[in-house]
């Protein structure tokens, strides 16, 4: 009976270990793909974002008015 319990727990721990490794590998692949997409999207933008330009212009006007 003791041998059966030990074998049973080894089977459970081995199965959980395999699941854990597969989840970590999946997470690594997903993170790698998401960072790759972010870097390629930002690399191909033609210039500064229009929203950033508007914000910069408003900030510049605010500084000129207070000076």
CSV table of C-alpha atoms in Angstrom, one decimal:
chain,number,residue,atom,x,y,z
A,1,UNK,CA,0.0,0.0,0.0
A,2,UNK,CA,2.9,2.4,0.8
A,3,UNK,CA,4.5,1.7,-2.6
A,4,UNK,CA,1.2,2.5,-4.3
A,5,UNK,CA,0.9,5.8,-2.5
A,6,UNK,CA,4.4,6.8,-3.4
A,7,UNK,CA,3.9,5.8,-7.1
A,8,UNK,CA,0.6,7.7,-7.2
A,9,UNK,CA,2.2,10.9,-5.8
A,10,UNK,CA,5.1,10.6,-8.2
A,11,UNK,CA,2.6,10.3,-11.1
A,12,UNK,CA,0.7,13.4,-9.9
A,13,UNK,CA,3.8,15.5,-9.3
A,14,UNK,CA,5.2,14.5,-12.7
A,15,UNK,CA,2.0,15.4,-14.4
A,16,UNK,CA,1.8,18.8,-12.7
A,17,UNK,CA,5.5,19.4,-13.5
A,18,UNK,CA,4.8,18.8,-17.2
A,19,UNK,CA,1.8,21.1,-17.2
A,20,UNK,CA,3.8,23.8,-15.4
A,21,UNK,CA,6.6,23.5,-18.0
A,22,UNK,CA,4.2,23.7,-20.9
A,23,UNK,CA,2.5,26.7,-19.4
A,24,UNK,CA,5.8,28.5,-18.9
A,25,UNK,CA,6.8,27.7,-22.5
A,26,UNK,CA,3.5,29.0,-23.8
A,27,UNK,CA,3.8,32.2,-21.7
A,28,UNK,CA,7.4,32.7,-23.0
A,29,UNK,CA,6.2,32.4,-26.6
A,30,UNK,CA,3.3,34.7,-26.1
A,31,UNK,CA,5.5,37.4,-24.5
A,32,UNK,CA,8.1,37.1,-27.2
A,33,UNK,CA,5.5,37.6,-29.9
A,34,UNK,CA,3.8,40.5,-28.2
A,35,UNK,CA,7.1,42.4,-27.7
A,36,UNK,CA,8.1,41.6,-31.3
A,37,UNK,CA,4.8,43.1,-32.5
A,38,UNK,CA,5.2,46.2,-30.4
A,39,UNK,CA,8.8,46.8,-31.6
A,40,UNK,CA,7.8,46.3,-35.3
A,41,UNK,CA,4.8,48.6,-35.0
A,42,UNK,CA,6.7,51.4,-33.4
A,43,UNK,CA,9.6,51.0,-35.9
A,44,UNK,CA,7.3,51.6,-38.9
A,45,UNK,CA,5.5,54.7,-37.7
A,46,UNK,CA,6.3,57.5,-40.2
A,47,UNK,CA,6.7,60.3,-37.6
A,48,UNK,CA,5.6,61.5,-34.2
A,49,UNK,CA,2.0,60.8,-33.3
A,50,UNK,CA,-0.4,63.6,-34.1
A,51,UNK,CA,-1.8,63.5,-30.6
A,52,UNK,CA,1.7,64.1,-29.2
A,53,UNK,CA,2.2,67.0,-31.6
A,54,UNK,CA,-1.1,68.6,-30.4
A,55,UNK,CA,-0.1,68.1,-26.7
A,56,UNK,CA,3.3,69.6,-27.4
A,57,UNK,CA,1.8,72.6,-29.2
A,58,UNK,CA,-0.7,73.2,-26.3
A,59,UNK,CA,2.2,73.0,-23.8
A,60,UNK,CA,4.3,75.4,-25.8
A,61,UNK,CA,1.4,77.9,-25.9
A,62,UNK,CA,0.9,77.6,-22.2
A,63,UNK,CA,4.6,78.3,-21.5
A,64,UNK,CA,4.6,81.3,-23.8
A,65,UNK,CA,1.5,82.8,-22.1
A,66,UNK,CA,2.9,82.4,-18.6
A,67,UNK,CA,6.4,83.8,-19.6
